Tab-separated table of C-alpha atoms in Angstrom:
chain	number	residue	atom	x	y	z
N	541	UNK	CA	0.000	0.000	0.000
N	542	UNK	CA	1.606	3.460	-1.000
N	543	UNK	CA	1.320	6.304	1.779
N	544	UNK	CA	0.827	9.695	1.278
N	545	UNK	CA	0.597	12.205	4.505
N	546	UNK	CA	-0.798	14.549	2.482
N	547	UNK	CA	-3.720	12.398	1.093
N	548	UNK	CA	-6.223	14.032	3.753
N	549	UNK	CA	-5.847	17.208	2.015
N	550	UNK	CA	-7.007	15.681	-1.441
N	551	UNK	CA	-10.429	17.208	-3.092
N	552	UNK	CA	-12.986	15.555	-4.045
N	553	UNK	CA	-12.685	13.993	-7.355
N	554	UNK	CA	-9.573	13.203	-9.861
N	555	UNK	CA	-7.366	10.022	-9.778
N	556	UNK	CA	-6.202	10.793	-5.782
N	557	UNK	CA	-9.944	10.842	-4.529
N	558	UNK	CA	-10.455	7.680	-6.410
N	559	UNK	CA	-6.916	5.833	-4.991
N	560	UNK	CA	-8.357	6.945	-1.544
N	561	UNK	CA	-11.832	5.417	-2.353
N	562	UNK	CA	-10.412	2.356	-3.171
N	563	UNK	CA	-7.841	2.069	-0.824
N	564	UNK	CA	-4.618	1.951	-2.717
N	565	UNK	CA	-3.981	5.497	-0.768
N	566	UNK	CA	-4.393	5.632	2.772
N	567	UNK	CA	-5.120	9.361	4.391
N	568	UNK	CA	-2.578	10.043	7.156
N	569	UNK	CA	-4.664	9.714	10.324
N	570	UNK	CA	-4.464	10.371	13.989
N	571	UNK	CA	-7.314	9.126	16.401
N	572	UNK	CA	-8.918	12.344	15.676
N	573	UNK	CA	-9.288	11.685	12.187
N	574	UNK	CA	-8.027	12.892	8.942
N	575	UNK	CA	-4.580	14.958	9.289
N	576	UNK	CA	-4.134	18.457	7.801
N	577	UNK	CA	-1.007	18.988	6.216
N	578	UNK	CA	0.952	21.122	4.572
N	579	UNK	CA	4.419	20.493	4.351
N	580	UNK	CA	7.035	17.284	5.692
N	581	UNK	CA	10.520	16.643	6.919
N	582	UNK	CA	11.867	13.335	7.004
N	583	UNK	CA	14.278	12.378	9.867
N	584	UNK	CA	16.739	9.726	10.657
N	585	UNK	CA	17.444	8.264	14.158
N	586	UNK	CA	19.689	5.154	14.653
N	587	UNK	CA	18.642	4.026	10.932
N	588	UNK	CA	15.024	4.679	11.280
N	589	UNK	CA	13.229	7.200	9.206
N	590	UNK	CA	10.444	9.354	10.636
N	591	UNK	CA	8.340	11.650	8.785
N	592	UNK	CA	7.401	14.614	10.708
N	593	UNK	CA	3.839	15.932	8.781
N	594	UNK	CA	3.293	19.542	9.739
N	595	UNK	CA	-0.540	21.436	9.210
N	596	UNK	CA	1.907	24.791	8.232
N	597	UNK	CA	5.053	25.471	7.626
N	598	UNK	CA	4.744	28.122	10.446
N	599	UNK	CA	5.256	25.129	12.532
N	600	UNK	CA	7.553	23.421	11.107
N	601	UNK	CA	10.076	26.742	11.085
N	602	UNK	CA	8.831	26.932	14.699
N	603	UNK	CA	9.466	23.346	15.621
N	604	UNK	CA	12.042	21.938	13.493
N	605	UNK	CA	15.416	24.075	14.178
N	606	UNK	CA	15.857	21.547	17.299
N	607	UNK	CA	15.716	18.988	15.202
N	608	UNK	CA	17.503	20.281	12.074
N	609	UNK	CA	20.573	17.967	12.214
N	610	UNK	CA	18.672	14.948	11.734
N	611	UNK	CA	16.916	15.920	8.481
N	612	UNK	CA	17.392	13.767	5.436
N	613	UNK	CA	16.443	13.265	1.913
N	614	UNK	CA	12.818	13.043	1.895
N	615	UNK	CA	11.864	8.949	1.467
N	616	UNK	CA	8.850	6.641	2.998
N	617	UNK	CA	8.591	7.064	6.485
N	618	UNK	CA	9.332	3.989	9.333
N	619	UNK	CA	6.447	6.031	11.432
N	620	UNK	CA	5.078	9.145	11.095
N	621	UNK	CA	4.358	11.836	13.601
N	622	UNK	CA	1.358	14.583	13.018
N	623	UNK	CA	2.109	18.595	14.258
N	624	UNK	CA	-1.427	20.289	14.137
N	625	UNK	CA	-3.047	23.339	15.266
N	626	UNK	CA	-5.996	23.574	17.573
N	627	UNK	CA	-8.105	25.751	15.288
N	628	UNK	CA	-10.823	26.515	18.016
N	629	UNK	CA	-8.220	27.895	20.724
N	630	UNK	CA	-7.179	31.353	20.820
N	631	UNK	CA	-4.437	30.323	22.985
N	632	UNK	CA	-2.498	29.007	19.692
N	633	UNK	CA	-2.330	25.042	21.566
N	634	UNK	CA	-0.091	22.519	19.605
N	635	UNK	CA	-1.081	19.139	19.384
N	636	UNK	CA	1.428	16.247	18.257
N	637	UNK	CA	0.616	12.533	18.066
N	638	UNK	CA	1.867	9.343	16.236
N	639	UNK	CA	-0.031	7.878	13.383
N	640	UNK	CA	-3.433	6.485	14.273
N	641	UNK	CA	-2.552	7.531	18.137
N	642	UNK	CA	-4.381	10.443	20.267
N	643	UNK	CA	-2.746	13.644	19.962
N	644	UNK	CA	-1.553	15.437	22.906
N	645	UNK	CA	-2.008	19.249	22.731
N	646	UNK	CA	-0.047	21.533	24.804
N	647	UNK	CA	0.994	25.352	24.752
N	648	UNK	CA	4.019	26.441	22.261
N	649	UNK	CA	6.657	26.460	24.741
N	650	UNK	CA	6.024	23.177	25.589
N	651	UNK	CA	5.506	21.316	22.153
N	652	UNK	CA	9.320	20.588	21.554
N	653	UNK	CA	9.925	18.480	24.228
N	654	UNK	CA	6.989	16.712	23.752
N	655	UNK	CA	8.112	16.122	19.767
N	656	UNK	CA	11.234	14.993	21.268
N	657	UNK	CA	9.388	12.093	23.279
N	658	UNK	CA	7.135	11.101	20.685
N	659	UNK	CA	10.458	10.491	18.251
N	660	UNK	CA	11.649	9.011	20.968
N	661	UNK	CA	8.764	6.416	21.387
N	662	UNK	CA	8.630	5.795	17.556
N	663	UNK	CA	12.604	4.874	17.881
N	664	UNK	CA	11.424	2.557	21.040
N	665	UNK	CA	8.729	0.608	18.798
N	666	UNK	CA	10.850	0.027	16.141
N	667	UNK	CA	14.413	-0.589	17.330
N	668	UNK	CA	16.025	-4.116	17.224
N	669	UNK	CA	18.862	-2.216	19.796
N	670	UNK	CA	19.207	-1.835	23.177
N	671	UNK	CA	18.836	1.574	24.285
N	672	UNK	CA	20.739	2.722	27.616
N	673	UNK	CA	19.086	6.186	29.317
N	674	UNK	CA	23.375	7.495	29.655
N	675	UNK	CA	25.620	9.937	28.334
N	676	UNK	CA	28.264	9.236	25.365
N	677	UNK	CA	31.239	11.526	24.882
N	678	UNK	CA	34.496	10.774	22.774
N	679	UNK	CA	38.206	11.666	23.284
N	680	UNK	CA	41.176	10.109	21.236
N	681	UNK	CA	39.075	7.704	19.643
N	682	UNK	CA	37.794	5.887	22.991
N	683	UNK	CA	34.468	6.483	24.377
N	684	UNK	CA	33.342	7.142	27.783
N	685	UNK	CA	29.874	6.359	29.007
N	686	UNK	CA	27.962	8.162	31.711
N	687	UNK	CA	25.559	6.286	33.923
N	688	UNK	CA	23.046	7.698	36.836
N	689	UNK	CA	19.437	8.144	37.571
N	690	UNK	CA	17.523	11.305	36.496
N	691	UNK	CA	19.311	14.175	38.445
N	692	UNK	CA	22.363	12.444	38.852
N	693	UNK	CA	23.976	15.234	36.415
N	694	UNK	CA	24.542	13.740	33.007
N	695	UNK	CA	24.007	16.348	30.678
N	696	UNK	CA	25.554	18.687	32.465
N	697	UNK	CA	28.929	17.145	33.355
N	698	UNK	CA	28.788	15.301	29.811
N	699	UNK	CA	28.918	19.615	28.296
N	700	UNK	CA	30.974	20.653	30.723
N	701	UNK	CA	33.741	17.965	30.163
N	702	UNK	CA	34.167	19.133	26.328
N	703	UNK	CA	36.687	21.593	27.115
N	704	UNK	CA	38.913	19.077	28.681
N	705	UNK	CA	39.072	17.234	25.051
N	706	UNK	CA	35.526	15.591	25.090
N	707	UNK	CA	32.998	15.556	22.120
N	708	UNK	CA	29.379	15.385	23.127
N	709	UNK	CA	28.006	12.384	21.405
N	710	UNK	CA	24.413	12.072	23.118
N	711	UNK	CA	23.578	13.633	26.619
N	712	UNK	CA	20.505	11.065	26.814
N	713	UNK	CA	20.432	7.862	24.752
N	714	UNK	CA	22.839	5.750	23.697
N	715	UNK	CA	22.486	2.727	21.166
N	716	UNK	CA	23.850	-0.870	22.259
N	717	UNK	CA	24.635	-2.886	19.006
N	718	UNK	CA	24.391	-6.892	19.424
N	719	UNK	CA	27.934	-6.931	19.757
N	720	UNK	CA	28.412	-4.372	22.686
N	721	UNK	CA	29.428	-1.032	20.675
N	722	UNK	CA	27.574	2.001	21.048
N	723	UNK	CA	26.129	4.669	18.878
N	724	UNK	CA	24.675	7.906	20.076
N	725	UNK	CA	21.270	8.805	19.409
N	726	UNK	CA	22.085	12.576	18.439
N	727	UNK	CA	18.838	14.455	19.639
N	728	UNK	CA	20.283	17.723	20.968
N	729	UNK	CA	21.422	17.844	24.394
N	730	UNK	CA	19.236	19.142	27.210
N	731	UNK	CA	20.389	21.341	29.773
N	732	UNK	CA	18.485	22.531	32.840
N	733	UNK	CA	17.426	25.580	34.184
N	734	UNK	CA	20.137	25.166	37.068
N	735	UNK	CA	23.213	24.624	34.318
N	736	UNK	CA	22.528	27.143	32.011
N	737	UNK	CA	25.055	29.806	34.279
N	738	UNK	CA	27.759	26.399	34.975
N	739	UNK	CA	28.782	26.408	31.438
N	740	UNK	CA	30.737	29.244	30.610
N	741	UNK	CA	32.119	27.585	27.324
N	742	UNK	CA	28.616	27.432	25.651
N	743	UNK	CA	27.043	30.514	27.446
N	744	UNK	CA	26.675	32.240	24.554
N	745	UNK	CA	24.801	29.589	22.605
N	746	UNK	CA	22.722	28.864	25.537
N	747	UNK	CA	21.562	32.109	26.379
N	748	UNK	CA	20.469	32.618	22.617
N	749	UNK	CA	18.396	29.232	22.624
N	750	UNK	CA	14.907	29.450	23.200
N	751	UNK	CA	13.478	28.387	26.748
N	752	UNK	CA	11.136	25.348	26.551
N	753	UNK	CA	9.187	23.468	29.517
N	754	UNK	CA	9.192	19.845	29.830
N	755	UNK	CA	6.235	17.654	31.183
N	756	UNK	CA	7.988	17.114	33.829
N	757	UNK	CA	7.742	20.966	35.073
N	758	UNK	CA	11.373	21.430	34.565
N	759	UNK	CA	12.722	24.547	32.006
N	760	UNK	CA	15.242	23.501	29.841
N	761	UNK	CA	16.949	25.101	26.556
N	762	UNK	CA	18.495	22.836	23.368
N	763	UNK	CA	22.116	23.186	22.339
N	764	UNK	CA	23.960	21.028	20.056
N	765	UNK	CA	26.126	18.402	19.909
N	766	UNK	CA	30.263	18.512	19.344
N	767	UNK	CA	30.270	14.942	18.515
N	768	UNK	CA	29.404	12.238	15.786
N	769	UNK	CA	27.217	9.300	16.419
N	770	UNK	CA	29.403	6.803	14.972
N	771	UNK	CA	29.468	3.334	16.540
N	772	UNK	CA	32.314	3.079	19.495
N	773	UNK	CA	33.386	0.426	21.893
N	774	UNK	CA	33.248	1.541	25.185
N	775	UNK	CA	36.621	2.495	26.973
N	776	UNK	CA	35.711	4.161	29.652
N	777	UNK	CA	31.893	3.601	32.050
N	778	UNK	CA	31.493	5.748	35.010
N	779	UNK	CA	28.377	5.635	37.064
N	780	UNK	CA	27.367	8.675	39.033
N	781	UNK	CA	26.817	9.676	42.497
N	782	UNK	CA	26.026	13.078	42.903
N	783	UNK	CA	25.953	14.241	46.366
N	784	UNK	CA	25.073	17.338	48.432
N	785	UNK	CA	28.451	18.237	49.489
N	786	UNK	CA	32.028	15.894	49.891
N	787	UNK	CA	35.055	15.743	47.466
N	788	UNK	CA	34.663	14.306	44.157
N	789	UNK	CA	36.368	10.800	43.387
N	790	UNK	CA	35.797	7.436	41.573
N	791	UNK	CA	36.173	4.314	43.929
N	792	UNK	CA	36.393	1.114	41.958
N	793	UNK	CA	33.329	-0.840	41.227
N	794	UNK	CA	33.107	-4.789	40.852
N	795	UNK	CA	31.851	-5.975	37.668
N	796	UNK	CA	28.923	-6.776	38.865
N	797	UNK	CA	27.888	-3.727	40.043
N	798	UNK	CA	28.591	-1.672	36.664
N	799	UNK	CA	26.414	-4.506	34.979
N	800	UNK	CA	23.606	-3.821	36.997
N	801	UNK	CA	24.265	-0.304	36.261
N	802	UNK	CA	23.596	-1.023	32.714
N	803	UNK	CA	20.733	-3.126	32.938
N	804	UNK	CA	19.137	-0.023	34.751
N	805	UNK	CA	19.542	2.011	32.413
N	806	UNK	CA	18.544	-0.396	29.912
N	807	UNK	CA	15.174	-0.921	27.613
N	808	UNK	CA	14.838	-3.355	24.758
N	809	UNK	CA	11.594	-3.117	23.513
N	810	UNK	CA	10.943	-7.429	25.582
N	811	UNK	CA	9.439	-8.221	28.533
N	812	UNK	CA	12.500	-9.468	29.728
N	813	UNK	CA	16.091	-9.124	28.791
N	814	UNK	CA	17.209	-11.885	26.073
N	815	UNK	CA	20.201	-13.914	26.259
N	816	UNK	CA	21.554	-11.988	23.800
N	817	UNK	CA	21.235	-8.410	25.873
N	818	UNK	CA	22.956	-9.854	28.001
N	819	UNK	CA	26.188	-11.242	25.700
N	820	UNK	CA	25.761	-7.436	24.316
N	821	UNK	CA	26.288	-6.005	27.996
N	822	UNK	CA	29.128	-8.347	28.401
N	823	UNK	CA	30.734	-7.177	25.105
N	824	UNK	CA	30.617	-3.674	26.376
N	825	UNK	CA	32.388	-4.174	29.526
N	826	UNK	CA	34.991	-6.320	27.843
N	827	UNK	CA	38.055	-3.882	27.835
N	828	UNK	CA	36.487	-1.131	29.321
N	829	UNK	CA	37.801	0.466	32.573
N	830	UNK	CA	34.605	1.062	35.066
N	831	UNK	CA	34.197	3.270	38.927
N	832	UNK	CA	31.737	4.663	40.207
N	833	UNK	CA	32.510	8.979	40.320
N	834	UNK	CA	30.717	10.660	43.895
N	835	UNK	CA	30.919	14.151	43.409
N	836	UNK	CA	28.873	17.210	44.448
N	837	UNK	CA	31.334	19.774	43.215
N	838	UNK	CA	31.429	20.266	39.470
N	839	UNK	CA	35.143	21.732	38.407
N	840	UNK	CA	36.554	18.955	41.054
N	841	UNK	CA	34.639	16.117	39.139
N	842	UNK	CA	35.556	17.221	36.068
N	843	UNK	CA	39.413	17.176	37.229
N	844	UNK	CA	38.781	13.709	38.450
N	845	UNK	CA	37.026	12.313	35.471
N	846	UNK	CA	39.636	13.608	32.894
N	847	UNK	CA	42.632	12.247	34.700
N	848	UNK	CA	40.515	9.032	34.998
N	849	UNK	CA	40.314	8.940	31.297
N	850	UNK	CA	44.125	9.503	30.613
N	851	UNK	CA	45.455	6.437	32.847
């Protein structure tokens, strides 16, 4: 069956109305019916292609600079996600939803993050990786991986480590392959309201991004990457402790505790993890030099992870 997203804008009559009547064409379709649109960009994450269907091109100029890096030449879509306008609020709403799905509407400021999570569920449906919630950065050909749990500082000490010889690679999900290397998922990299005056080496770029809110409550602005997303084999995993106050070092961690760190951070799309995750996981270790890094004190962990990375 051949797809068109813009076969709900078709009038009545001529050879498109009749492919739609017959159902050789199929109208691109949310749970609220019929989508309007105008205009498309096609986007590729980790080898999937997502077609982004905007109702104007107002919104796509609006919504896609975030995003711009991942355009490509314009080909059938893995999944498609819909970017209308509510026509009946004066409040100028958003909504965005996945093909045949419910659209979510919410105010301007808020509909890039939530474009961010819906790619981010169409790359979670259709993945044959494992994805790992980290941080990937590169220096001298060797890549370090940053483990913690939502606060624990990733994206922050992941930017703030790029003056010390770092490239940003991804600042929230990394791509396991089935034989342990890892590829970034380049979305841009999401920093905080409370690190936007910690990085002095990107303040001008962050004080001219736009200021978004999360549905989580929490402000955050996009800035870009300084890495590739080219596929890597771990050389360095840290896991993070961030702490209220103390000195920052890494302590040693036993294998199996960095391993459990992974599978924590881990999703593969299966009820349960596969023998084969776990020979992945295994792969990625192999080589690799793990600790756990306790800081609370930014400069000092950034002294401690660099000369952890040059011994």
């Amino acid at each position: 069956m051949t797809v068109r997203p813009d076969a709900a804008d078709v009038p009545d009559g001529g050879i498109l109305s009749d492919l739609l009547q017959i159902g050789a064409l199929e109208a691109l379709s949310t749970s609220d019916g019929p989508a309007r649109v105008a205009c498309c960009e096609t986007l590729e994450l980790a080898g999937l292609c997502v077609m982004l269907a905007f109702e104007d091109a107002d919104l796509r100029d609006a919504l896609m600079p975030s995003f711009a890096h991942l355009a490509t030449v314009p080909r059938r879509g893995d999944d498609h996600v819909v970017i209308q306008r509510d026509a009946n609020d004066g409040a100028g709403n958003i909504g965005i939803g996945r093909r045949d799905e419910d659209i979510d509407w919410v105010a301007p400021h808020e509909a890039v993050p939530l474009l961010k999570i819906k790619m981010t569920e169409v790359l979670f449906d259709h993945t044959d990786h494992v994805m790992l919630h980290a941080a990937q950065l590169e220096r001298a050909g060797r890549c370090l991986l940053l483990l913690g749990d939502a606060g624990a500082g990733k994206s922050t000490l992941a930017t703030a480590l790029e003056p010390a010889g770092f490239r940003l690679q991804s600042d929230d999900i990394v791509v396991m392959s089935q034989t342990g290397t890892l590829g970034a998922l380049p979305f841009p990299v999401t920093l905080k309201e409370g690190s936007w005056r910690l990085l002095e080496h990107r303040r001008d770029e962050i004080d001219g991004a736009a200021q978004h809110l999360r549905p989580d409550a929490l402000s955050v602005r996009y800035v870009g990457l300084t890495g590739d997303s080219s596929w890597m084999k771990a050389g360095w995993i840290l896991v993070l402790d961030r702490q209220e106050s103390g000195p920052a070092s890494i302590s040693e961690l036993s294998l199996s505790d960095v391993f459990g760190a992974l599978l924590r951070a881990a999703w593969s799309g299966e009820d349960a993890m596969s023998p084969d995750v776990f020979e992945a996981m295994a792969a990625c270790l192999h080589g690799a030099k793990f600790g756990r890094l306790t800081y609370s004190d930014l400069p000092r962990a950034l002294e401690v992870v660099s000369r952890f990375c040059e011994e």
